[in-house]
Short mmCIF file of C-alpha atoms in Angstrom, two decimals:
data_model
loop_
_atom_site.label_atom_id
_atom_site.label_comp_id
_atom_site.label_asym_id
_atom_site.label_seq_id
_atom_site.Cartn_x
_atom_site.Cartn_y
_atom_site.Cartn_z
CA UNK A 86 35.77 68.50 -5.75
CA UNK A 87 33.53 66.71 -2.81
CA UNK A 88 29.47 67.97 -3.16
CA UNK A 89 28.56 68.70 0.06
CA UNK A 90 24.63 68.74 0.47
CA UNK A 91 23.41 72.46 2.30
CA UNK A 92 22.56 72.11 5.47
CA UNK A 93 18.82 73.29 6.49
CA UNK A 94 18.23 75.09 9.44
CA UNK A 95 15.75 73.22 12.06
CA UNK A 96 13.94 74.97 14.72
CA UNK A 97 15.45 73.68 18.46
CA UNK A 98 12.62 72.64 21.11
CA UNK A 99 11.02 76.14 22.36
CA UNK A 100 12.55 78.56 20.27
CA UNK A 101 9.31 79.41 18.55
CA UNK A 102 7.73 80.01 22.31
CA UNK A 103 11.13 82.01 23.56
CA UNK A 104 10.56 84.31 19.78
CA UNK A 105 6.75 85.13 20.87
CA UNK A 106 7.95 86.07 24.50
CA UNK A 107 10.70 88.21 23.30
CA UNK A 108 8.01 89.76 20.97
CA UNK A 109 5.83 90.38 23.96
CA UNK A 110 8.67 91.39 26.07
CA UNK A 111 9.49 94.05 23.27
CA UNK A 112 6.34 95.37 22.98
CA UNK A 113 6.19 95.60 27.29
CA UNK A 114 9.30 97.82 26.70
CA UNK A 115 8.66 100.02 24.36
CA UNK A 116 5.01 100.47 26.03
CA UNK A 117 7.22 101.38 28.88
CA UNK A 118 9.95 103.93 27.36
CA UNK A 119 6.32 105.60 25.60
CA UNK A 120 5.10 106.50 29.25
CA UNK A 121 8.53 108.28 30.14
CA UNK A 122 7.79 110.94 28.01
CA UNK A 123 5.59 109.88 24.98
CA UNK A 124 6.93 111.17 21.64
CA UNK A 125 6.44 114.53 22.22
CA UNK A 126 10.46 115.43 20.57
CA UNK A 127 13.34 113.84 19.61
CA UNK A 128 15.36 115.15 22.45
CA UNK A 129 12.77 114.09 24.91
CA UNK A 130 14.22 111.80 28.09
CA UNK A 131 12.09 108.91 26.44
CA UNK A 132 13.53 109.51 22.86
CA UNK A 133 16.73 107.27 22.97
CA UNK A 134 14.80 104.43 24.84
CA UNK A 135 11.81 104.94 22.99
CA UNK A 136 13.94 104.44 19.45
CA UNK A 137 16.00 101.58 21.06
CA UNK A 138 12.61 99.39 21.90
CA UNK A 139 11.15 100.10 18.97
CA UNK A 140 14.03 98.44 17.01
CA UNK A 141 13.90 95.57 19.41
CA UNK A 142 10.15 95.26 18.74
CA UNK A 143 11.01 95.12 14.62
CA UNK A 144 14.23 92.60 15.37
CA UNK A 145 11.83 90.28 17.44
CA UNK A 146 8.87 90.14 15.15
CA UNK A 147 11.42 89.23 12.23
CA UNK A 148 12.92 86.87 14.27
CA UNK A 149 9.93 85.61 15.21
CA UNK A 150 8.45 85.12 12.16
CA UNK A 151 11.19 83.46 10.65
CA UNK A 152 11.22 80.74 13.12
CA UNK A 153 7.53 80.20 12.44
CA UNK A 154 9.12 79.18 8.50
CA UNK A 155 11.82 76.59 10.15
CA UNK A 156 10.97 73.34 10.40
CA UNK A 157 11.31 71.87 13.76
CA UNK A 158 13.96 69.21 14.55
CA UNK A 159 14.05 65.82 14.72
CA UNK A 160 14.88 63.35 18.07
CA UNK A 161 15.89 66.97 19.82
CA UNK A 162 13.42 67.03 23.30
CA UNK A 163 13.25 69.98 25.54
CA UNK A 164 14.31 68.90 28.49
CA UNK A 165 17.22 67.20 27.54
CA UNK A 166 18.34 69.48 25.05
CA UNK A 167 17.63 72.62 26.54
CA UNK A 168 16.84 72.14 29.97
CA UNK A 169 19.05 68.84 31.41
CA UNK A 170 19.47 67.66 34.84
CA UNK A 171 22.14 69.56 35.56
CA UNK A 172 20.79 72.72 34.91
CA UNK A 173 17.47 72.38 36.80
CA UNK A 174 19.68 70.97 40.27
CA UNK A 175 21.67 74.26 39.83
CA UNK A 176 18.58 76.29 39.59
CA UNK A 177 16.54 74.53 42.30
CA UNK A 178 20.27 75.38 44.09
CA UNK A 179 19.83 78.60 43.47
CA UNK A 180 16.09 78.86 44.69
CA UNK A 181 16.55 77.17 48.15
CA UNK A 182 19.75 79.56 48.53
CA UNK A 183 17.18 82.64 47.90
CA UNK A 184 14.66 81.31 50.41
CA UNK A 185 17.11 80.38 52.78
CA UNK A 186 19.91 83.12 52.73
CA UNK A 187 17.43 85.52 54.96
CA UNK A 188 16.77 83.07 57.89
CA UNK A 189 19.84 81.05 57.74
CA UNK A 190 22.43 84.36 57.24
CA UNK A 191 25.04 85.13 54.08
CA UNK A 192 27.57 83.17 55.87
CA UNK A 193 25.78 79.61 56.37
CA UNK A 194 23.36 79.39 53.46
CA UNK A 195 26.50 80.48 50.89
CA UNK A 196 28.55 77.84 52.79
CA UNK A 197 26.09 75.16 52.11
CA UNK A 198 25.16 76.37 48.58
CA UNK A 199 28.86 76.62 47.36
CA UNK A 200 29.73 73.26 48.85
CA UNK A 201 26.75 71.57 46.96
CA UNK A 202 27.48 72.80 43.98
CA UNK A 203 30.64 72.71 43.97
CA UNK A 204 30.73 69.26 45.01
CA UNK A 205 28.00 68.57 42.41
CA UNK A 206 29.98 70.31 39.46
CA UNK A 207 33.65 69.28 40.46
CA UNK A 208 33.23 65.73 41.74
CA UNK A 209 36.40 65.69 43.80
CA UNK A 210 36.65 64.90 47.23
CA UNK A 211 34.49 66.51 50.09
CA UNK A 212 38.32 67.50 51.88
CA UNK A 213 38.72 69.82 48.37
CA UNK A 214 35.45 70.74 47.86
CA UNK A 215 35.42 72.49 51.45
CA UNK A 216 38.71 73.57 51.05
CA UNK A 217 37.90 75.76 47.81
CA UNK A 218 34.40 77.02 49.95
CA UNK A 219 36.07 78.23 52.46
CA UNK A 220 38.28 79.99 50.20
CA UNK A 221 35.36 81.45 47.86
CA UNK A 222 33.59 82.61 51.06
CA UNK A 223 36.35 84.03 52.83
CA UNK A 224 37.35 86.07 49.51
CA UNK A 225 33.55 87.21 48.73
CA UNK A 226 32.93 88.25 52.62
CA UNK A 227 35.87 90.20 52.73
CA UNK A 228 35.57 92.16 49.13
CA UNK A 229 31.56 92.54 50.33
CA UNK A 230 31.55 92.94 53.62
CA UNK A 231 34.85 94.44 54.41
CA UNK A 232 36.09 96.01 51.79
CA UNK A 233 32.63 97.53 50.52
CA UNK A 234 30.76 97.24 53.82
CA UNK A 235 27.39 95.67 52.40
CA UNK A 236 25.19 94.61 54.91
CA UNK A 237 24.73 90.31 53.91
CA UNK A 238 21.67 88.53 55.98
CA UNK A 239 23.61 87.88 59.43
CA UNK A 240 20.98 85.14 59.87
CA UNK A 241 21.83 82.64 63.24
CA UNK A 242 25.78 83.68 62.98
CA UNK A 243 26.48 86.83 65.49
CA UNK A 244 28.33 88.36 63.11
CA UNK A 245 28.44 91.45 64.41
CA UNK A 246 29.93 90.15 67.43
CA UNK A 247 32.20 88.08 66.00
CA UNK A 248 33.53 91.38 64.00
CA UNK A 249 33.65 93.53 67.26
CA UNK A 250 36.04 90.47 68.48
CA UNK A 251 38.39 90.62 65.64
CA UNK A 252 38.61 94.55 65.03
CA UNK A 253 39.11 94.32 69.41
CA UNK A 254 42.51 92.24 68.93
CA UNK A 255 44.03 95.30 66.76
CA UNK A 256 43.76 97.72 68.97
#
């Protein structure tokens, strides 16, 4: 029989923070399912939102108030732990796609956004890496755009042009 020593819980780098703002976050909710209807009955519109915030409220204080009782870990830091390189490229990704995607268009700012990061995830060569953008793009314009004719940025592409051309060869 091997004695095997219990394991204590430690508190990871901004889980105390991330408790309090689901706490605050709860509280913003339920503040917000009170003014659909207040409690005026329990078959009110704001009843079954009402009763599900509330219970998010209790969860979060008891969640956060246990992690106030954890002690915090050792030789764990935020930004490597929680928040590494890799993570913050994507999401800077991500931001210069949403500032870019009106000006640029759908069809040149996702090109350039999947070929980053796919090239940036994958790490194989540039010939593949286009070779699966194209692919992604050509699959997600024509389920989108096609198929359930959502308008995407046109941006400095004449798409609508270039659409008129294509449909004109079919008929």
């Amino acid at each position: 029989m091997s004695s095997q020593s219990p394991t204590i819980k430690t508190r990871k780098p901004g889980e105390r923070i991330f408790c309090f703002l689901l706490v605050l976050g709860s509280i913003y909710l339920f503040w917000q399912a009170y003014n659909i209807s207040g409690f005026s009955s329990l078959s009110s519109p704001g009843a079954f939102p009402l009763a599900a915030s509330a219970v998010m409220v209790l969860a979060s204080c008891i969640t956060f108030l246990n992690t106030l009782k954890i002690p915090a870990a050792e030789n764990v830091r935020f930004v490597y732990h929680c928040f590494p390189p890799i993570v913050a490229f994507i999401m800077a990704l991500i931001l210069i796609y949403s500032v870019i995607l009106e000006s640029l268009g759908f069809i040149l700012s996702s090109f350039a956004f999947l070929f980053i990061s796919i090239q940036f995830l994958y790490r194989r060569s540039a010939l593949t890496t286009l070779a699966i953008t194209l692919f992604t793009l050509i699959v997600v314009y024509i389920i989108f755009r096609l198929v359930f004719q959502v308008v995407l940025p046109e941006g400095i592409v004449p798409e609508r042009e270039i659409l008129s051309s294509i449909k004109s060869l079919w008929r």
